[in-house]
Amino acid sequence: MLILGIESSCDETAASVSENGTTILSSVISTQIEEHKKYGGVVPEIASRRHSENILGVVKEALEKSGKTLDDMDAIAVTYAPGLIGALLVGVNFAKGLAMATGKPLIPVHHIAGHIASNYIAHPELEPPYLCLVASGGHSHIIEVLSHTEFRVVGKTRDDAAGECFDKCARALGFPYPGGVHIDRASASGNPETYPLPVPRVAGSEYDFSFSGLKTAVINMVHNASQKGTDIIAEDMAASVQKTISEILVSRTIAAAKDLGYRKIVLAGGVSANSGVRSTLSAACEKNKFELFMPPLSLCGDNGAMIACQGYFNYKAGITADVSLNAVATMPIDKL
Ligand code: KG4
Ligand code: ZN
């Protein structure tokens, strides 16, 4: 089954053709990072405009590179939630237009389910049920993946997402947007013990996260140092931030896995590219004899292949939409 997957929830316009979900025939990603960098973060209005300009070219290129035509597609999958509403609408309307014009099925895909599905591409042997840690720029969740299309959130952030925390700490240290990858690089030569950082807990919910206190602590330390005329060693602070975020994400995931009886752990989302998160989770899984699946770096960030892949599983489960499909900015993955 050939599926065209379309993604436009944030600052990447992406399209991909996949066969039976897990074989990628093409994957094209047009990123807007350079433009948003000037403003230190994603400007929603600019994101929508760029998606509108880019989507036709990106989809055409994905079809060309796959060696297939639109006619060959069996269905069209699109991210419809969650994300920036104006950005999502571009992909949703484009996909609806294609589905209407061709009479092909339209498949709605939840963005987080797409991130999780990137692991099926990389690890075709992976089967639910398992416990998944999803950490991205907008989300930090611990999710029970009961089947390819059924999810139960057991933990989530109460404030900032892990990626947002990486990005805001990076900004305080003078790194450009998106700063997560710069924290990752700088950490390699930093000492994580130089600047101890708080590990915020969420009262009454041991699997939930809170990252805003950590972000504020870093911003205050940088601010206080500059007021005193001293310097923060960026590499050391980056290493502290990375170690602290990694330990928070991993400790709660492992606790949830033990309590809920999962021995299979999966990582997903943009932050799964972080070397500290990967190594901390690998070590914890090895210690507890848990099986671990992580996406390759090429599938960690937003892409169309993960949407095409989840689209395949949605289609097999009978999840399709008609042209009344709308984009939704906020939608929990377990309330689909
Ligand atoms: O999944 P994604 O591409 O977009 C959302 O769905 O939000 O995630 C983007 C987030 C950004 O916050 C970015 O800084 C972070 O993932 N990120 C990283 C790394 N690569 C991307 N954070 C830490 N270390 C990295 N290597
Ligand atoms: Zn994403």
Short mmCIF file of C-alpha atoms and ligand atoms in Angstrom, two decimals:
data_model
loop_
_atom_site.label_atom_id
_atom_site.label_comp_id
_atom_site.label_asym_id
_atom_site.label_seq_id
_atom_site.Cartn_x
_atom_site.Cartn_y
_atom_site.Cartn_z
CA MET A 1 0.00 0.00 0.00
CA LEU A 2 1.47 3.38 -1.06
CA ILE A 3 0.83 6.38 1.19
CA LEU A 4 1.71 10.02 0.68
CA GLY A 5 2.37 11.59 4.10
CA ILE A 6 2.23 15.35 4.64
CA GLU A 7 3.49 17.24 7.71
CA SER A 8 3.25 20.99 8.40
CA SER A 9 2.57 21.32 12.14
CA CYS A 10 5.48 23.60 13.02
CA ASP A 11 8.45 24.88 11.04
CA GLU A 12 9.11 21.99 8.66
CA THR A 13 7.13 21.41 5.47
CA ALA A 14 7.59 17.71 4.80
CA ALA A 15 6.24 15.01 2.52
CA SER A 16 7.07 11.37 2.02
CA VAL A 17 5.94 8.35 0.05
CA SER A 18 6.01 5.10 1.95
CA GLU A 19 5.13 1.53 1.11
CA ASN A 20 3.25 -0.51 3.70
CA GLY A 21 4.11 2.04 6.35
CA THR A 22 7.70 1.12 7.04
CA THR A 23 9.49 1.32 3.68
CA ILE A 24 10.35 4.91 2.80
CA LEU A 25 10.45 5.52 -0.95
CA SER A 26 11.13 9.24 -0.53
CA SER A 27 11.25 11.85 2.21
CA VAL A 28 11.56 15.57 1.55
CA ILE A 29 11.89 18.12 4.37
CA SER A 30 11.96 21.86 3.81
CA THR A 31 12.95 23.56 7.04
CA GLN A 32 12.28 27.18 7.91
CA ILE A 33 14.80 27.31 10.74
CA GLU A 34 17.04 29.94 9.13
CA GLU A 35 14.16 32.37 8.89
CA HIS A 36 12.80 31.84 12.42
CA LYS A 37 16.33 32.06 13.86
CA LYS A 38 16.26 35.84 13.41
CA TYR A 39 13.41 36.03 15.92
CA GLY A 40 14.74 33.48 18.40
CA GLY A 41 11.79 31.13 17.89
CA VAL A 42 9.04 30.12 15.49
CA VAL A 43 6.86 33.03 14.33
CA PRO A 44 3.50 31.35 13.58
CA GLU A 45 2.42 33.77 10.85
CA ILE A 46 5.70 33.34 8.98
CA ALA A 47 5.48 29.57 9.40
CA SER A 48 2.02 29.47 7.76
CA ARG A 49 3.15 31.60 4.83
CA ARG A 50 6.24 29.51 4.17
CA HIS A 51 4.21 26.28 4.33
CA SER A 52 1.80 27.75 1.76
CA GLU A 53 4.69 28.64 -0.53
CA ASN A 54 6.56 25.37 -0.09
CA ILE A 55 3.97 22.64 0.12
CA LEU A 56 3.33 22.11 -3.56
CA GLY A 57 7.06 21.86 -4.36
CA VAL A 58 7.75 19.57 -1.41
CA VAL A 59 4.93 17.16 -2.31
CA LYS A 60 5.91 17.15 -5.99
CA GLU A 61 9.52 16.42 -5.09
CA ALA A 62 8.49 13.59 -2.74
CA LEU A 63 6.44 12.00 -5.52
CA GLU A 64 9.22 12.45 -8.09
CA LYS A 65 11.90 11.02 -5.81
CA SER A 66 9.72 8.00 -5.01
CA GLY A 67 9.42 7.17 -8.70
CA LYS A 68 5.63 7.09 -8.27
CA THR A 69 2.81 9.39 -9.33
CA LEU A 70 -0.10 10.80 -7.39
CA ASP A 71 -2.25 8.29 -9.24
CA ASP A 72 -0.21 5.44 -7.76
CA MET A 73 -0.98 6.53 -4.18
CA ASP A 74 -3.52 4.45 -2.27
CA ALA A 75 -4.17 7.13 0.36
CA ILE A 76 -3.09 10.55 1.60
CA ALA A 77 -2.12 10.97 5.25
CA VAL A 78 -1.76 14.33 6.94
CA THR A 79 -0.91 15.74 10.36
CA TYR A 80 -4.07 17.43 11.61
CA ALA A 81 -3.19 17.92 15.33
CA PRO A 82 -1.57 19.19 17.50
CA GLY A 83 0.57 22.15 16.40
CA LEU A 84 0.40 25.73 15.20
CA ILE A 85 -3.11 26.08 13.85
CA GLY A 86 -2.21 28.21 10.83
CA ALA A 87 0.63 25.84 9.95
CA LEU A 88 -1.50 22.70 10.34
CA LEU A 89 -4.25 24.19 8.17
CA VAL A 90 -1.91 24.44 5.20
CA GLY A 91 -1.12 20.71 5.21
CA VAL A 92 -4.70 19.70 6.03
CA ASN A 93 -6.22 21.82 3.27
CA PHE A 94 -3.62 20.67 0.75
CA ALA A 95 -4.25 17.02 1.63
CA LYS A 96 -8.01 17.54 1.48
CA GLY A 97 -7.65 19.09 -1.97
CA LEU A 98 -5.60 16.12 -3.17
CA ALA A 99 -8.04 13.62 -1.69
CA MET A 100 -11.03 15.39 -3.22
CA ALA A 101 -9.43 15.74 -6.64
CA THR A 102 -8.27 12.11 -6.78
CA GLY A 103 -11.02 10.40 -4.78
CA LYS A 104 -8.38 8.73 -2.61
CA PRO A 105 -8.86 8.11 1.13
CA LEU A 106 -7.75 10.87 3.51
CA ILE A 107 -6.08 9.74 6.75
CA PRO A 108 -5.78 12.07 9.76
CA VAL A 109 -2.59 11.59 11.79
CA HIS A 110 -1.83 12.89 15.29
CA HIS A 111 1.65 14.42 15.28
CA ILE A 112 2.82 12.60 18.41
CA ALA A 113 1.58 9.27 17.05
CA GLY A 114 3.69 10.10 13.98
CA HIS A 115 6.80 10.63 16.12
CA ILE A 116 6.19 7.28 17.81
CA ALA A 117 5.74 5.62 14.39
CA SER A 118 9.21 6.73 13.29
CA ASN A 119 10.37 3.76 15.36
CA TYR A 120 8.40 1.27 13.23
CA ILE A 121 10.34 2.52 10.20
CA ALA A 122 13.67 2.05 11.93
CA HIS A 123 12.69 -1.16 13.75
CA PRO A 124 10.13 -3.10 11.70
CA GLU A 125 10.17 -5.82 14.36
CA LEU A 126 8.82 -3.41 17.00
CA GLU A 127 5.28 -4.28 18.09
CA PRO A 128 3.06 -2.69 20.78
CA PRO A 129 2.44 -2.83 23.68
CA TYR A 130 5.35 -0.79 25.03
CA LEU A 131 6.07 2.36 27.01
CA CYS A 132 7.16 5.39 25.02
CA LEU A 133 8.95 8.55 26.11
CA VAL A 134 8.08 11.31 23.65
CA ALA A 135 10.07 14.52 24.04
CA SER A 136 9.92 17.31 21.49
CA GLY A 137 9.74 21.08 21.22
CA GLY A 138 6.08 21.12 22.18
CA HIS A 139 5.52 17.88 24.10
CA SER A 140 6.96 15.70 26.86
CA HIS A 141 4.90 12.61 27.47
CA ILE A 142 5.21 9.12 28.87
CA ILE A 143 2.73 7.09 26.86
CA GLU A 144 1.49 3.52 27.03
CA VAL A 145 1.30 2.43 23.40
CA LEU A 146 -1.38 -0.25 23.63
CA SER A 147 -1.64 -0.87 19.90
CA HIS A 148 -0.52 1.00 16.76
CA THR A 149 -3.51 3.31 17.19
CA GLU A 150 -4.36 3.22 20.91
CA PHE A 151 -2.51 5.30 23.47
CA ARG A 152 -2.75 6.13 27.16
CA VAL A 153 -0.82 9.08 28.59
CA VAL A 154 0.62 8.23 32.01
CA GLY A 155 2.85 11.28 32.45
CA LYS A 156 3.24 14.68 30.88
CA THR A 157 4.77 18.06 31.42
CA ARG A 158 2.87 20.51 33.58
CA ASP A 159 4.55 23.51 31.94
CA ASP A 160 7.41 23.66 29.40
CA ALA A 161 8.28 20.77 27.13
CA ALA A 162 11.78 19.28 27.32
CA GLY A 163 12.75 20.70 23.90
CA GLU A 164 11.42 24.10 24.88
CA CYS A 165 13.57 23.96 28.03
CA PHE A 166 16.64 23.01 25.97
CA ASP A 167 15.90 25.89 23.58
CA LYS A 168 15.28 28.51 26.27
CA CYS A 169 18.38 27.55 28.27
CA ALA A 170 20.36 27.65 25.03
CA ARG A 171 19.02 31.11 24.29
CA ALA A 172 20.09 32.32 27.75
CA LEU A 173 23.58 31.03 26.95
CA GLY A 174 23.65 32.91 23.64
CA PHE A 175 23.10 29.98 21.27
CA PRO A 176 20.87 30.47 18.19
CA TYR A 177 17.39 28.91 17.78
CA PRO A 178 16.74 25.99 17.98
CA GLY A 179 19.27 25.63 20.74
CA GLY A 180 18.84 21.98 21.74
CA VAL A 181 21.45 20.77 19.30
CA HIS A 182 23.88 23.51 20.43
CA ILE A 183 23.49 22.45 24.06
CA ASP A 184 24.18 18.90 22.89
CA ARG A 185 27.39 19.92 21.07
CA ALA A 186 28.64 22.23 23.83
CA SER A 187 27.97 19.56 26.47
CA ALA A 188 30.61 17.32 24.92
CA SER A 189 33.37 19.53 26.35
CA GLY A 190 31.59 20.67 29.53
CA ASN A 191 31.59 19.55 33.15
CA PRO A 192 28.02 18.79 34.28
CA GLU A 193 28.96 19.16 37.97
CA THR A 194 30.04 22.85 37.79
CA TYR A 195 26.54 24.28 38.05
CA PRO A 196 24.12 22.12 40.03
CA LEU A 197 20.55 22.60 38.81
CA PRO A 198 17.22 21.89 40.49
CA VAL A 199 15.27 18.74 39.66
CA PRO A 200 11.66 19.88 39.91
CA ARG A 201 9.09 17.34 41.10
CA VAL A 202 5.37 17.48 40.53
CA ALA A 203 3.47 16.89 43.75
CA GLY A 204 1.06 13.98 43.54
CA SER A 205 2.17 12.72 40.16
CA GLU A 206 5.44 10.91 39.98
CA TYR A 207 5.47 10.48 36.18
CA ASP A 208 4.74 14.12 35.33
CA PHE A 209 7.44 16.61 34.38
CA SER A 210 8.02 20.27 35.16
CA PHE A 211 10.77 22.08 33.32
CA SER A 212 9.99 25.75 33.87
CA GLY A 213 11.82 25.91 37.23
CA LEU A 214 14.93 24.47 35.63
CA LYS A 215 14.74 27.00 32.81
CA THR A 216 14.28 29.88 35.28
CA ALA A 217 17.21 28.69 37.38
CA VAL A 218 19.49 28.73 34.33
CA ILE A 219 18.26 32.16 33.20
CA ASN A 220 18.78 33.55 36.74
CA MET A 221 22.28 32.10 37.03
CA VAL A 222 23.27 33.62 33.68
CA HIS A 223 21.68 36.95 34.63
CA ASN A 224 23.30 37.07 38.09
CA ALA A 225 26.70 36.24 36.63
CA SER A 226 26.44 39.05 34.11
CA GLN A 227 25.38 41.50 36.84
CA LYS A 228 28.43 40.54 38.86
CA GLY A 229 30.59 40.92 35.77
CA THR A 230 31.54 37.22 35.83
CA ASP A 231 31.10 34.69 33.05
CA ILE A 232 29.14 31.47 32.97
CA ILE A 233 31.14 28.76 31.23
CA ALA A 234 28.66 27.91 28.47
CA GLU A 235 29.96 24.36 27.96
CA ASP A 236 29.66 23.56 31.68
CA MET A 237 26.15 25.00 31.93
CA ALA A 238 25.14 23.17 28.73
CA ALA A 239 26.42 19.91 30.21
CA SER A 240 24.47 20.55 33.43
CA VAL A 241 21.27 21.33 31.53
CA GLN A 242 21.63 18.22 29.36
CA LYS A 243 22.40 15.95 32.30
CA THR A 244 19.53 17.33 34.38
CA ILE A 245 16.91 17.12 31.60
CA SER A 246 18.12 13.63 30.65
CA GLU A 247 17.91 12.39 34.23
CA ILE A 248 14.44 13.85 34.74
CA LEU A 249 13.07 12.30 31.53
CA VAL A 250 14.71 8.93 32.05
CA SER A 251 14.08 8.47 35.80
CA ARG A 252 10.32 9.02 35.39
CA THR A 253 10.13 6.76 32.35
CA ILE A 254 11.93 3.94 34.13
CA ALA A 255 9.75 4.38 37.24
CA ALA A 256 6.60 4.20 35.10
CA ALA A 257 7.90 1.13 33.24
CA LYS A 258 8.61 -0.69 36.50
CA ASP A 259 5.27 0.23 38.07
CA LEU A 260 3.22 -0.59 34.97
CA GLY A 261 5.16 -3.73 34.09
CA TYR A 262 6.67 -2.69 30.75
CA ARG A 263 10.00 -4.18 29.67
CA LYS A 264 10.00 -2.59 26.23
CA ILE A 265 10.87 1.12 26.06
CA VAL A 266 10.70 3.39 23.03
CA LEU A 267 12.04 6.93 22.57
CA ALA A 268 10.56 9.46 20.14
CA GLY A 269 10.39 13.17 19.26
CA GLY A 270 12.92 15.85 18.34
CA VAL A 271 14.71 15.59 21.71
CA SER A 272 15.40 11.89 21.06
CA ALA A 273 18.32 13.21 18.97
CA ASN A 274 20.01 14.38 22.18
CA SER A 275 23.12 12.36 22.99
CA GLY A 276 22.61 12.74 26.75
CA VAL A 277 19.01 11.53 26.64
CA ARG A 278 20.02 8.61 24.42
CA SER A 279 22.97 7.51 26.56
CA THR A 280 21.15 7.98 29.89
CA LEU A 281 18.15 6.00 28.66
CA SER A 282 20.38 3.29 27.14
CA ALA A 283 22.28 2.88 30.41
CA ALA A 284 19.06 2.76 32.48
CA CYS A 285 17.49 0.20 30.14
CA GLU A 286 20.62 -1.93 30.19
CA LYS A 287 20.70 -1.82 34.01
CA ASN A 288 17.04 -2.84 34.24
CA LYS A 289 17.29 -5.36 31.37
CA PHE A 290 14.66 -3.46 29.37
CA GLU A 291 14.60 -3.67 25.60
CA LEU A 292 15.13 -0.18 24.07
CA PHE A 293 14.18 1.20 20.65
CA MET A 294 15.29 4.64 19.49
CA PRO A 295 14.83 6.33 16.11
CA PRO A 296 17.94 7.09 14.05
CA LEU A 297 18.87 10.79 14.08
CA SER A 298 17.39 11.20 10.59
CA LEU A 299 13.90 10.34 11.91
CA CYS A 300 13.96 12.20 15.25
CA GLY A 301 12.79 15.59 13.99
CA ASP A 302 9.59 16.36 12.11
CA ASN A 303 9.31 14.48 8.81
CA GLY A 304 6.69 13.17 6.41
CA ALA A 305 7.78 9.52 6.61
CA MET A 306 6.57 9.15 10.19
CA ILE A 307 3.19 10.60 9.14
CA ALA A 308 2.93 8.23 6.17
CA CYS A 309 3.87 5.33 8.48
CA GLN A 310 1.28 6.16 11.14
CA GLY A 311 -1.17 6.86 8.31
CA TYR A 312 -0.73 3.26 7.21
CA PHE A 313 -1.58 1.90 10.66
CA ASN A 314 -4.51 4.31 11.01
CA TYR A 315 -5.86 3.19 7.65
CA LYS A 316 -5.57 -0.47 8.63
CA ALA A 317 -7.51 0.35 11.82
CA GLY A 318 -10.23 2.06 9.77
CA ILE A 319 -9.27 5.60 10.77
CA THR A 320 -10.01 7.85 7.81
CA ALA A 321 -11.57 11.29 7.38
CA ASP A 322 -13.73 13.10 4.87
CA VAL A 323 -13.29 16.62 3.58
CA SER A 324 -14.82 18.03 6.76
CA LEU A 325 -11.48 17.24 8.49
CA ASN A 326 -10.23 20.27 10.41
CA ALA A 327 -6.89 21.12 11.97
CA VAL A 328 -6.76 21.16 15.79
CA ALA A 329 -4.08 23.06 17.73
CA THR A 330 -4.39 21.07 20.96
CA MET A 331 -5.49 17.46 21.13
CA PRO A 332 -4.35 14.84 23.66
CA ILE A 333 -3.16 11.64 21.96
CA ASP A 334 -5.43 9.50 24.12
CA LYS A 335 -8.58 11.46 23.28
CA LEU A 336 -8.50 10.71 19.54
O1 KG4 B 1 9.86 16.95 17.23
P1 KG4 B 1 10.42 18.26 16.84
O2 KG4 B 1 11.21 18.35 15.58
O3 KG4 B 1 9.29 19.35 16.78
C1 KG4 B 1 8.19 19.31 17.63
O4 KG4 B 1 7.29 18.47 17.40
O5 KG4 B 1 8.23 20.10 18.61
O6 KG4 B 1 11.33 18.74 18.07
C2 KG4 B 1 12.07 19.91 18.03
C3 KG4 B 1 12.77 20.07 19.35
C4 KG4 B 1 13.42 21.44 19.51
O7 KG4 B 1 13.13 21.93 20.80
C5 KG4 B 1 14.89 21.12 19.37
O8 KG4 B 1 15.76 22.00 20.04
C6 KG4 B 1 14.96 19.74 19.97
O9 KG4 B 1 13.82 19.09 19.47
N1 KG4 B 1 16.20 19.04 19.58
C7 KG4 B 1 17.17 18.73 20.45
C8 KG4 B 1 18.21 18.12 19.70
N2 KG4 B 1 17.81 18.08 18.39
C9 KG4 B 1 16.58 18.65 18.34
N3 KG4 B 1 17.25 18.92 21.78
C10 KG4 B 1 18.35 18.49 22.39
N4 KG4 B 1 19.40 17.92 21.74
C11 KG4 B 1 19.36 17.70 20.41
N5 KG4 B 1 20.39 17.10 19.79
ZN ZN B 2 7.44 17.08 16.18
#
